[in-house]
Amino acid sequence: MTDSNRFFDLGKSRLSRRTALKGLAAGAGLMAAPGFVRYSQAQSSAPIKIGFQAHRTGIGAAYGRWYEKTTNAAVKLINDAGGINGRPVEIVVEDDGTDPKRGAEVVAKFASQHKTDIVFGTLFSHVVVGSAPTAGELKIPYYVVSEGYHVASGKLNRWVFQPGITDVRSQVTSVAPWVAANLGKKVTMIYPDYAFGYDHRDYFAPAIKAQGGEVVAQIPIPPTESSFTKYLPQIPADTEVLYHVMVGPGVLTFVKELGEFYGSNKPQLFGFIDSLEAVDINSPGLEFLDGSHFWEGSPRYAQANDSEAQKAYRAAVGIDDNGASTADAKDVSTAAHMFGCWETLYVIKKAMEDSGYKGPEDRAKLVEATEALTEFKEGPEHPQGDKKFNGKIHQVFGHQNISKVEGGKLNVVHRTSIEDGLYEPEADYTTQPL
C-alpha cells in the first residue's frame, strides 16, 4: 500500500495502538478540516442507528463475540472521524441465539421497536436465510457478513447485501486449482449439514472436476454433533485429500478425533479455517495438523508482508501477532471472518454518503446507492485487500489465502486473485421493485 500522505509514518519503531488508530482515521480519508465541528453539519444530530444481529449465544457465539469487538472498534473510529453524514453511529445489539426463527424476530424488533436505520452483522447462513424474508417484508436494508451463496444466488431479496466478505462459491472456485495441483485430485468432503455446508458440497465438486479431479465421497454432519468417530470410517481408502469444514463448539473435538483416527498415515488435509476458528492451533492433540493447509479469508497470524492498513486494523481490533486478544493470549479470534464486519461498516458509510441518507425514508435510496458501488481499494477501510462488488447480485469478490501449518503457526503460501473467484451471475436483484 502506498503511503504518500504518511498516514502510517511509523519509522522503525514497533506499531503502537495509538499510532495505529490515528493512521486508520486519517487513512480512511476522514481527517477533519480546519474549523470542523463534529456532527455540526448534519441536519439532525440524532444518531444513525445500526441494529447488530449478534450471535451472542448458540453455536455461533465465538464468532458473535469477535464480530461485536470488530464492529465496536470500527464504529469508534468512524465516530471519532465525524460519523456518517455528520451524525454519530449507534450500535443496538440483539442476540439471535444463532437461531433462524429468533433471527427473524430480531430483525422485526429492530424495525418496529428500536427503529434502527438498517440491520447488520449476521454470520450463520441458516440464520440469514431465516431472517431475510422479514427484512424484505419490512423494507429494511439487511447487510450480512456471512459467506454463504444464499445472497448471490438470488434466492433472497433486494434488501439483503453481502458487500464485505466473499461467498463460498467464490472461495472454493478460487482454491480448487491450487488443491488439485498441489495436494491431490481424489477428494472426500466433510461439511456441516445445513446451508453453509451445502454451498461447499454443491460448488467445490464442479470446481475440482474442472481441474481433472473428483469428489469421491461427501459426508454431512449435523452442526450440533459433539463426537465424530462414527463418521470417519465413511472416508474411502483411496482418498488423496480430505476437505473439511466444520463449525460450532465441537470443532476442537472434530480435529482431535480426526488425528486419532488417522495417526501418521493420513491423506493430505485441506480445511476451511472454520474448523479451527477461535481455537488455539497449538492445543494438545492438534499436532497432526502440522503440514496441512487451510483456507483463510484474512490471515490469523501476522504475515511478514502485512500492509500498514492490516497492522493498524489488527491493533484497533485488539489482536496480537498470533491472532489472539491483546488482553488475553488464550482468547483466539475469528480473524478469517470478522474483518468482514469492519469492511461492511465502511461500505454502509460510503453508500449512506453517496445517497445523502437522512433517515428511514431514504432506505430505498440507500439500497440503490449500495447497488451502484463497483470496487473497494485496499486500505484502512478495506484492510483485507482490494475487492470488486457486483450490485446485481449484492455480492463482493476478493482475494483468498491458503495457509500452511508450520511450527505451530499458519503461514500464507498462496493468495488467489480476484479473477480466480469470479463466476457467471445467476440473478439480478435490481429488477425487483423496492
CSV table of C-alpha atoms in Angstrom, one decimal:
chain,number,residue,atom,x,y,z
A,1,MET,CA,0.0,0.0,0.0
A,2,THR,CA,1.3,3.4,-0.9
A,3,ASP,CA,1.7,6.0,1.8
A,4,SER,CA,2.3,9.2,0.1
A,5,ASN,CA,0.4,11.1,2.8
A,6,ARG,CA,2.5,9.4,5.5
A,7,PHE,CA,-0.7,8.4,7.3
A,8,PHE,CA,1.3,5.5,8.7
A,9,ASP,CA,4.7,7.0,9.3
A,10,LEU,CA,5.8,4.6,12.0
A,11,GLY,CA,9.6,4.9,11.5
A,12,LYS,CA,11.4,1.8,12.7
A,13,SER,CA,9.6,1.6,16.0
A,14,ARG,CA,7.0,-1.1,16.8
A,15,LEU,CA,3.4,-0.2,15.7
A,16,SER,CA,1.6,1.2,18.7
A,17,ARG,CA,-2.1,1.1,19.3
A,18,ARG,CA,-2.3,4.9,19.4
A,19,THR,CA,-0.4,5.3,16.2
A,20,ALA,CA,-2.5,2.7,14.5
A,21,LEU,CA,-5.7,4.3,15.5
A,22,LYS,CA,-4.5,7.7,14.2
A,23,GLY,CA,-3.4,6.1,11.0
A,24,LEU,CA,-6.8,4.4,10.5
A,25,ALA,CA,-8.8,7.5,11.0
A,26,ALA,CA,-6.6,9.6,8.7
A,27,GLY,CA,-6.0,6.9,6.1
A,28,ALA,CA,-9.8,6.5,5.7
A,29,GLY,CA,-9.9,10.0,4.3
A,30,LEU,CA,-11.9,11.3,7.3
A,31,MET,CA,-9.5,13.8,8.7
A,32,ALA,CA,-11.4,16.8,10.0
A,33,ALA,CA,-10.9,20.1,8.0
A,34,PRO,CA,-9.9,23.3,9.9
A,35,GLY,CA,-12.9,24.6,11.7
A,36,PHE,CA,-14.8,21.3,11.5
A,37,VAL,CA,-17.1,20.7,14.5
A,38,ARG,CA,-18.1,17.1,14.8
A,39,TYR,CA,-21.7,16.4,13.6
A,40,SER,CA,-22.4,20.1,13.3
A,41,GLN,CA,-23.1,19.9,9.5
A,42,ALA,CA,-25.8,17.3,9.8
A,43,GLN,CA,-29.4,18.4,9.5
A,44,SER,CA,-30.0,16.2,12.6
A,45,SER,CA,-27.6,15.3,15.4
A,46,ALA,CA,-29.6,12.2,16.1
A,47,PRO,CA,-27.5,9.1,15.7
A,48,ILE,CA,-27.7,6.7,12.8
A,49,LYS,CA,-28.9,3.5,14.5
A,50,ILE,CA,-27.5,0.2,13.2
A,51,GLY,CA,-29.1,-2.9,14.5
A,52,PHE,CA,-26.4,-5.5,15.1
A,53,GLN,CA,-27.9,-9.0,14.9
A,54,ALA,CA,-25.4,-10.8,17.2
A,55,HIS,CA,-24.7,-14.5,17.8
A,56,ARG,CA,-24.1,-14.0,21.5
A,57,THR,CA,-25.4,-17.5,22.3
A,58,GLY,CA,-25.8,-20.7,20.3
A,59,ILE,CA,-23.3,-22.4,18.1
A,60,GLY,CA,-22.1,-19.1,16.7
A,61,ALA,CA,-21.2,-17.5,20.0
A,62,ALA,CA,-17.4,-17.4,19.4
A,63,TYR,CA,-17.9,-15.7,16.1
A,64,GLY,CA,-20.5,-13.3,17.6
A,65,ARG,CA,-18.2,-12.2,20.3
A,66,TRP,CA,-15.4,-11.2,17.9
A,67,TYR,CA,-17.9,-9.8,15.4
A,68,GLU,CA,-19.0,-7.5,18.2
A,69,LYS,CA,-15.5,-6.5,19.1
A,70,THR,CA,-14.7,-5.7,15.5
A,71,THR,CA,-17.9,-3.8,15.0
A,72,ASN,CA,-17.3,-1.6,18.1
A,73,ALA,CA,-13.7,-0.9,17.0
A,74,ALA,CA,-14.8,0.2,13.5
A,75,VAL,CA,-17.7,2.3,14.9
A,76,LYS,CA,-15.4,4.1,17.3
A,77,LEU,CA,-13.1,5.2,14.5
A,78,ILE,CA,-16.0,6.2,12.3
A,79,ASN,CA,-17.4,8.3,15.1
A,80,ASP,CA,-14.0,9.8,16.1
A,81,ALA,CA,-13.7,10.9,12.5
A,82,GLY,CA,-17.1,12.6,12.3
A,83,GLY,CA,-19.6,9.8,12.0
A,84,ILE,CA,-21.7,9.3,8.8
A,85,ASN,CA,-23.1,12.4,7.1
A,86,GLY,CA,-22.1,14.3,10.2
A,87,ARG,CA,-24.1,12.1,12.5
A,88,PRO,CA,-22.8,9.7,15.1
A,89,VAL,CA,-23.3,5.9,14.7
A,90,GLU,CA,-25.0,4.0,17.4
A,91,ILE,CA,-25.0,0.2,17.6
A,92,VAL,CA,-28.1,-1.5,19.0
A,93,VAL,CA,-27.4,-5.2,19.8
A,94,GLU,CA,-29.9,-8.1,20.0
A,95,ASP,CA,-28.9,-11.7,20.4
A,96,ASP,CA,-30.5,-14.1,17.9
A,97,GLY,CA,-29.2,-17.2,19.6
A,98,THR,CA,-27.8,-18.4,16.2
A,99,ASP,CA,-31.4,-19.4,15.5
A,100,PRO,CA,-33.3,-18.7,12.3
A,101,LYS,CA,-36.7,-18.2,13.9
A,102,ARG,CA,-35.3,-15.9,16.6
A,103,GLY,CA,-33.2,-14.1,13.9
A,104,ALA,CA,-36.4,-13.1,12.1
A,105,GLU,CA,-37.9,-11.9,15.3
A,106,VAL,CA,-34.8,-9.8,16.0
A,107,VAL,CA,-35.0,-8.2,12.5
A,108,ALA,CA,-38.6,-7.3,13.2
A,109,LYS,CA,-37.7,-5.9,16.6
A,110,PHE,CA,-35.0,-3.7,15.1
A,111,ALA,CA,-37.5,-2.2,12.6
A,112,SER,CA,-40.5,-1.8,14.9
A,113,GLN,CA,-39.2,-1.4,18.4
A,114,HIS,CA,-35.7,0.0,18.2
A,115,LYS,CA,-36.4,1.8,14.9
A,116,THR,CA,-32.9,1.2,13.6
A,117,ASP,CA,-32.0,2.5,10.2
A,118,ILE,CA,-30.6,-0.8,9.0
A,119,VAL,CA,-29.7,-4.3,10.2
A,120,PHE,CA,-26.2,-5.6,10.1
A,121,GLY,CA,-23.8,-8.4,11.0
A,122,THR,CA,-25.4,-11.8,10.7
A,123,LEU,CA,-23.0,-14.7,10.1
A,124,PHE,CA,-24.6,-18.2,10.1
A,125,SER,CA,-26.3,-18.9,6.8
A,126,HIS,CA,-29.4,-20.6,8.2
A,127,VAL,CA,-30.0,-17.5,10.3
A,128,VAL,CA,-29.6,-15.3,7.3
A,129,VAL,CA,-32.0,-17.4,5.2
A,130,GLY,CA,-34.5,-17.4,8.1
A,131,SER,CA,-34.2,-13.6,8.7
A,132,ALA,CA,-34.0,-12.3,5.1
A,133,PRO,CA,-37.8,-12.5,4.3
A,134,THR,CA,-38.6,-10.3,7.3
A,135,ALA,CA,-36.1,-7.7,6.2
A,136,GLY,CA,-37.7,-7.8,2.7
A,137,GLU,CA,-41.2,-7.5,4.1
A,138,LEU,CA,-40.3,-4.6,6.4
A,139,LYS,CA,-38.2,-3.0,3.7
A,140,ILE,CA,-35.2,-2.5,6.0
A,141,PRO,CA,-31.7,-2.9,4.5
A,142,TYR,CA,-30.0,-6.0,5.8
A,143,TYR,CA,-26.2,-6.2,5.5
A,144,VAL,CA,-24.9,-9.7,6.3
A,145,VAL,CA,-21.3,-10.9,7.0
A,146,SER,CA,-22.0,-14.5,6.3
A,147,GLU,CA,-20.1,-16.1,3.4
A,148,GLY,CA,-23.0,-18.3,2.2
A,149,TYR,CA,-24.0,-18.2,-1.5
A,150,HIS,CA,-27.6,-17.5,-0.4
A,151,VAL,CA,-27.3,-13.8,-1.2
A,152,ALA,CA,-25.5,-14.1,-4.6
A,153,SER,CA,-27.8,-16.9,-5.6
A,154,GLY,CA,-30.8,-14.5,-6.0
A,155,LYS,CA,-32.9,-16.6,-3.6
A,156,LEU,CA,-33.3,-13.8,-1.0
A,157,ASN,CA,-34.5,-10.3,-1.8
A,158,ARG,CA,-33.4,-6.8,-2.9
A,159,TRP,CA,-33.0,-5.6,0.7
A,160,VAL,CA,-30.2,-8.1,1.5
A,161,PHE,CA,-26.5,-7.4,0.8
A,162,GLN,CA,-23.1,-9.1,1.4
A,163,PRO,CA,-20.6,-6.4,0.5
A,164,GLY,CA,-17.8,-7.0,3.0
A,165,ILE,CA,-16.9,-10.7,2.7
A,166,THR,CA,-16.8,-13.2,-0.2
A,167,ASP,CA,-19.1,-16.1,-0.6
A,168,VAL,CA,-18.4,-19.8,-0.5
A,169,ARG,CA,-18.9,-20.4,-4.2
A,170,SER,CA,-16.2,-17.8,-5.0
A,171,GLN,CA,-13.9,-19.1,-2.3
A,172,VAL,CA,-14.0,-22.7,-3.4
A,173,THR,CA,-13.7,-21.7,-7.1
A,174,SER,CA,-10.6,-19.8,-6.2
A,175,VAL,CA,-8.8,-22.5,-4.2
A,176,ALA,CA,-9.8,-25.6,-6.2
A,177,PRO,CA,-7.0,-25.2,-8.8
A,178,TRP,CA,-4.3,-25.0,-6.1
A,179,VAL,CA,-5.7,-28.0,-4.3
A,180,ALA,CA,-5.7,-30.1,-7.4
A,181,ALA,CA,-2.2,-29.0,-8.4
A,182,ASN,CA,-0.6,-29.4,-5.0
A,183,LEU,CA,-2.5,-31.9,-2.8
A,184,GLY,CA,-4.4,-34.4,-4.9
A,185,LYS,CA,-7.4,-35.0,-7.1
A,186,LYS,CA,-9.5,-37.6,-5.2
A,187,VAL,CA,-11.3,-35.6,-2.5
A,188,THR,CA,-13.6,-36.6,0.4
A,189,MET,CA,-15.6,-33.7,1.8
A,190,ILE,CA,-16.8,-33.4,5.4
A,191,TYR,CA,-19.1,-30.5,6.0
A,192,PRO,CA,-22.0,-29.3,8.2
A,193,ASP,CA,-25.4,-30.4,7.3
A,194,TYR,CA,-27.1,-27.1,6.6
A,195,ALA,CA,-27.0,-24.3,4.0
A,196,PHE,CA,-23.4,-23.2,4.6
A,197,GLY,CA,-22.2,-26.8,4.2
A,198,TYR,CA,-24.4,-27.3,1.1
A,199,ASP,CA,-22.6,-24.4,-0.6
A,200,HIS,CA,-19.3,-26.3,-0.2
A,201,ARG,CA,-20.9,-29.5,-1.4
A,202,ASP,CA,-22.5,-28.0,-4.4
A,203,TYR,CA,-19.7,-25.8,-5.6
A,204,PHE,CA,-16.4,-27.4,-4.7
A,205,ALA,CA,-17.4,-30.7,-6.6
A,206,PRO,CA,-17.7,-29.0,-10.0
A,207,ALA,CA,-14.7,-26.7,-9.2
A,208,ILE,CA,-12.4,-29.7,-8.6
A,209,LYS,CA,-13.9,-31.6,-11.5
A,210,ALA,CA,-12.9,-28.7,-13.8
A,211,GLN,CA,-9.3,-29.3,-12.6
A,212,GLY,CA,-9.4,-33.0,-13.5
A,213,GLY,CA,-10.3,-34.2,-10.0
A,214,GLU,CA,-13.3,-35.7,-8.4
A,215,VAL,CA,-15.2,-35.8,-5.1
A,216,VAL,CA,-15.2,-39.5,-4.1
A,217,ALA,CA,-17.4,-39.0,-1.0
A,218,GLN,CA,-19.4,-36.4,0.7
A,219,ILE,CA,-20.1,-36.7,4.5
A,220,PRO,CA,-22.6,-34.2,6.0
A,221,ILE,CA,-22.5,-33.9,9.8
A,222,PRO,CA,-25.2,-32.2,12.0
A,223,PRO,CA,-24.0,-28.9,13.3
A,224,THR,CA,-24.8,-29.8,16.9
A,225,GLU,CA,-22.8,-33.1,16.8
A,226,SER,CA,-20.4,-33.5,19.7
A,227,SER,CA,-18.5,-36.6,18.5
A,228,PHE,CA,-17.4,-37.5,15.0
A,229,THR,CA,-15.9,-41.0,15.3
A,230,LYS,CA,-18.9,-42.7,13.7
A,231,TYR,CA,-18.5,-40.6,10.6
A,232,LEU,CA,-14.8,-41.1,10.0
A,233,PRO,CA,-14.9,-44.7,8.8
A,234,GLN,CA,-17.0,-43.5,5.9
A,235,ILE,CA,-13.9,-41.9,4.3
A,236,PRO,CA,-12.9,-44.0,1.3
A,237,ALA,CA,-9.5,-45.6,1.4
A,238,ASP,CA,-8.4,-44.1,-1.9
A,239,THR,CA,-8.9,-40.5,-0.6
A,240,GLU,CA,-6.0,-38.3,-1.5
A,241,VAL,CA,-7.3,-35.1,0.0
A,242,LEU,CA,-9.7,-34.8,3.0
A,243,TYR,CA,-11.5,-31.5,2.6
A,244,HIS,CA,-13.1,-30.5,6.0
A,245,VAL,CA,-15.1,-27.5,7.1
A,246,MET,CA,-16.8,-27.7,10.5
A,247,VAL,CA,-18.3,-25.0,12.7
A,248,GLY,CA,-19.6,-24.7,16.2
A,249,PRO,CA,-18.4,-25.8,19.7
A,250,GLY,CA,-17.4,-29.2,18.5
A,251,VAL,CA,-14.6,-28.2,16.2
A,252,LEU,CA,-11.8,-28.9,18.5
A,253,THR,CA,-13.2,-32.4,19.2
A,254,PHE,CA,-13.5,-32.9,15.4
A,255,VAL,CA,-9.9,-32.2,14.6
A,256,LYS,CA,-8.6,-34.2,17.6
A,257,GLU,CA,-10.7,-37.3,16.6
A,258,LEU,CA,-9.6,-36.9,13.0
A,259,GLY,CA,-6.0,-37.1,14.2
A,260,GLU,CA,-6.7,-40.1,16.4
A,261,PHE,CA,-8.4,-41.9,13.6
A,262,TYR,CA,-5.6,-41.5,11.1
A,263,GLY,CA,-2.5,-41.3,13.2
A,264,SER,CA,0.5,-40.6,11.0
A,265,ASN,CA,-1.0,-42.4,7.9
A,266,LYS,CA,-3.3,-39.6,6.7
A,267,PRO,CA,-4.3,-38.2,3.4
A,268,GLN,CA,-3.5,-34.6,2.6
A,269,LEU,CA,-5.7,-32.3,4.7
A,270,PHE,CA,-7.3,-29.2,3.3
A,271,GLY,CA,-9.5,-27.4,5.8
A,272,PHE,CA,-11.5,-24.2,5.8
A,273,ILE,CA,-10.3,-22.4,8.9
A,274,ASP,CA,-13.9,-22.5,10.2
A,275,SER,CA,-12.8,-25.9,11.6
A,276,LEU,CA,-10.4,-24.1,13.8
A,277,GLU,CA,-11.8,-20.6,14.3
A,278,ALA,CA,-11.3,-19.3,17.8
A,279,VAL,CA,-9.3,-22.5,18.6
A,280,ASP,CA,-5.6,-22.4,19.5
A,281,ILE,CA,-3.8,-24.3,16.8
A,282,ASN,CA,-1.2,-25.4,19.5
A,283,SER,CA,-3.9,-27.1,21.6
A,284,PRO,CA,-2.9,-30.6,22.7
A,285,GLY,CA,-4.0,-33.2,20.2
A,286,LEU,CA,-3.6,-31.0,17.1
A,287,GLU,CA,0.0,-31.8,16.4
A,288,PHE,CA,-1.1,-34.0,13.5
A,289,LEU,CA,-2.2,-30.8,11.6
A,290,ASP,CA,1.4,-29.8,11.0
A,291,GLY,CA,2.0,-29.6,7.3
A,292,SER,CA,-1.7,-29.4,6.5
A,293,HIS,CA,-3.4,-26.5,4.7
A,294,PHE,CA,-6.3,-24.1,5.5
A,295,TRP,CA,-8.3,-21.5,3.7
A,296,GLU,CA,-8.3,-18.2,5.4
A,297,GLY,CA,-10.2,-15.0,4.5
A,298,SER,CA,-7.9,-12.8,6.4
A,299,PRO,CA,-4.8,-14.5,8.0
A,300,ARG,CA,-5.0,-15.2,11.7
A,301,TYR,CA,-1.2,-14.8,12.2
A,302,ALA,CA,0.6,-11.6,11.2
A,303,GLN,CA,2.5,-12.1,8.0
A,304,ALA,CA,5.8,-10.6,7.0
A,305,ASN,CA,4.3,-8.7,4.1
A,306,ASP,CA,1.3,-7.3,6.0
A,307,SER,CA,0.3,-3.8,4.9
A,308,GLU,CA,0.3,-0.9,7.3
A,309,ALA,CA,-3.5,-0.9,7.0
A,310,GLN,CA,-3.6,-4.5,8.1
A,311,LYS,CA,-1.4,-3.8,11.0
A,312,ALA,CA,-3.4,-0.8,12.1
A,313,TYR,CA,-6.7,-2.8,11.8
A,314,ARG,CA,-5.3,-5.6,14.0
A,315,ALA,CA,-4.2,-3.1,16.6
A,316,ALA,CA,-7.6,-1.3,16.6
A,317,VAL,CA,-9.5,-4.6,17.0
A,318,GLY,CA,-7.1,-5.8,19.6
A,319,ILE,CA,-5.4,-8.9,18.3
A,320,ASP,CA,-1.7,-9.8,18.6
A,321,ASP,CA,0.6,-11.3,16.0
A,322,ASN,CA,-0.8,-14.8,16.8
A,323,GLY,CA,-4.4,-13.7,16.2
A,324,ALA,CA,-5.3,-13.8,19.9
A,325,SER,CA,-6.7,-11.0,22.1
A,326,THR,CA,-4.0,-8.5,23.2
A,327,ALA,CA,-5.7,-8.7,26.6
A,328,ASP,CA,-5.8,-12.5,26.9
A,329,ALA,CA,-3.4,-14.7,24.8
A,330,LYS,CA,-5.8,-17.6,25.3
A,331,ASP,CA,-8.7,-15.8,23.7
A,332,VAL,CA,-8.2,-16.7,20.0
A,333,SER,CA,-10.0,-14.6,17.4
A,334,THR,CA,-12.1,-15.4,14.4
A,335,ALA,CA,-9.8,-13.4,12.2
A,336,ALA,CA,-10.6,-15.2,9.0
A,337,HIS,CA,-14.2,-13.8,9.0
A,338,MET,CA,-14.5,-10.9,11.4
A,339,PHE,CA,-12.8,-8.4,9.1
A,340,GLY,CA,-16.0,-8.5,7.1
A,341,CYS,CA,-17.8,-6.5,9.9
A,342,TRP,CA,-15.2,-3.8,9.6
A,343,GLU,CA,-15.3,-3.6,5.8
A,344,THR,CA,-19.1,-3.8,5.7
A,345,LEU,CA,-19.5,-0.9,8.0
A,346,TYR,CA,-17.3,1.2,5.7
A,347,VAL,CA,-19.4,0.1,2.7
A,348,ILE,CA,-22.5,1.2,4.6
A,349,LYS,CA,-20.8,4.5,5.3
A,350,LYS,CA,-19.9,5.0,1.7
A,351,ALA,CA,-23.4,4.1,0.5
A,352,MET,CA,-25.1,6.4,3.0
A,353,GLU,CA,-22.8,9.3,2.0
A,354,ASP,CA,-23.4,8.7,-1.7
A,355,SER,CA,-27.2,8.6,-1.2
A,356,GLY,CA,-27.3,11.5,1.2
A,357,TYR,CA,-29.1,9.3,3.6
A,358,LYS,CA,-31.1,11.1,6.3
A,359,GLY,CA,-33.4,8.5,7.8
A,360,PRO,CA,-35.7,5.5,7.1
A,361,GLU,CA,-37.5,7.4,4.4
A,362,ASP,CA,-34.2,7.1,2.4
A,363,ARG,CA,-33.8,3.3,2.7
A,364,ALA,CA,-34.7,2.7,-0.9
A,365,LYS,CA,-32.1,5.3,-2.0
A,366,LEU,CA,-29.6,3.5,0.3
A,367,VAL,CA,-30.3,0.2,-1.5
A,368,GLU,CA,-29.8,1.8,-4.9
A,369,ALA,CA,-26.6,3.6,-3.8
A,370,THR,CA,-25.2,0.3,-2.5
A,371,GLU,CA,-26.0,-1.4,-5.8
A,372,ALA,CA,-24.1,1.3,-7.6
A,373,LEU,CA,-20.8,0.5,-5.9
A,374,THR,CA,-18.3,-1.3,-8.0
A,375,GLU,CA,-15.0,-1.6,-6.2
A,376,PHE,CA,-13.1,-1.1,-2.9
A,377,LYS,CA,-9.4,-0.4,-2.8
A,378,GLU,CA,-7.2,-2.0,-0.2
A,379,GLY,CA,-6.5,0.4,2.6
A,380,PRO,CA,-7.7,1.4,6.1
A,381,GLU,CA,-11.3,0.8,5.3
A,382,HIS,CA,-10.6,-2.4,3.5
A,383,PRO,CA,-7.5,-4.0,5.1
A,384,GLN,CA,-8.1,-7.5,3.8
A,385,GLY,CA,-7.5,-6.4,0.2
A,386,ASP,CA,-9.0,-5.0,-3.0
A,387,LYS,CA,-12.5,-6.1,-3.8
A,388,LYS,CA,-15.0,-5.9,-6.7
A,389,PHE,CA,-18.7,-5.6,-6.0
A,390,ASN,CA,-21.5,-6.8,-8.2
A,391,GLY,CA,-24.5,-4.7,-7.5
A,392,LYS,CA,-26.8,-7.0,-9.4
A,393,ILE,CA,-26.2,-10.0,-7.1
A,394,HIS,CA,-25.3,-7.8,-4.0
A,395,GLN,CA,-22.1,-9.8,-3.6
A,396,VAL,CA,-18.4,-8.8,-3.2
A,397,PHE,CA,-15.4,-10.7,-4.7
A,398,GLY,CA,-11.9,-10.6,-3.2
A,399,HIS,CA,-8.7,-12.4,-2.6
A,400,GLN,CA,-8.4,-15.7,-0.7
A,401,ASN,CA,-5.5,-17.1,1.3
A,402,ILE,CA,-4.2,-20.6,1.5
A,403,SER,CA,-2.1,-21.1,4.7
A,404,LYS,CA,0.1,-24.0,5.8
A,405,VAL,CA,0.5,-25.1,9.4
A,406,GLU,CA,4.2,-24.8,10.1
A,407,GLY,CA,5.8,-24.7,13.6
A,408,GLY,CA,2.5,-24.1,15.3
A,409,LYS,CA,1.6,-21.1,13.1
A,410,LEU,CA,-0.4,-20.5,9.9
A,411,ASN,CA,1.8,-19.1,7.1
A,412,VAL,CA,0.2,-17.9,3.9
A,413,VAL,CA,1.6,-19.9,1.0
A,414,HIS,CA,-0.8,-18.8,-1.8
A,415,ARG,CA,-3.0,-15.8,-2.4
A,416,THR,CA,-5.6,-16.0,-5.1
A,417,SER,CA,-6.5,-13.2,-7.5
A,418,ILE,CA,-10.0,-11.7,-7.5
A,419,GLU,CA,-10.5,-13.1,-11.0
A,420,ASP,CA,-9.9,-16.6,-9.7
A,421,GLY,CA,-13.1,-16.4,-7.8
A,422,LEU,CA,-15.4,-14.8,-10.4
A,423,TYR,CA,-18.4,-16.7,-11.7
A,424,GLU,CA,-21.3,-16.1,-14.0
A,425,PRO,CA,-24.1,-14.4,-12.0
A,426,GLU,CA,-27.4,-16.2,-11.8
A,427,ALA,CA,-29.6,-13.3,-10.6
A,428,ASP,CA,-30.3,-9.6,-10.8
A,429,TYR,CA,-31.9,-8.1,-7.7
A,430,THR,CA,-32.0,-4.7,-9.3
A,431,THR,CA,-35.0,-5.9,-11.4
A,432,GLN,CA,-37.1,-6.3,-8.2
A,433,PRO,CA,-39.3,-3.4,-7.1
A,434,LEU,CA,-38.4,-1.5,-4.0
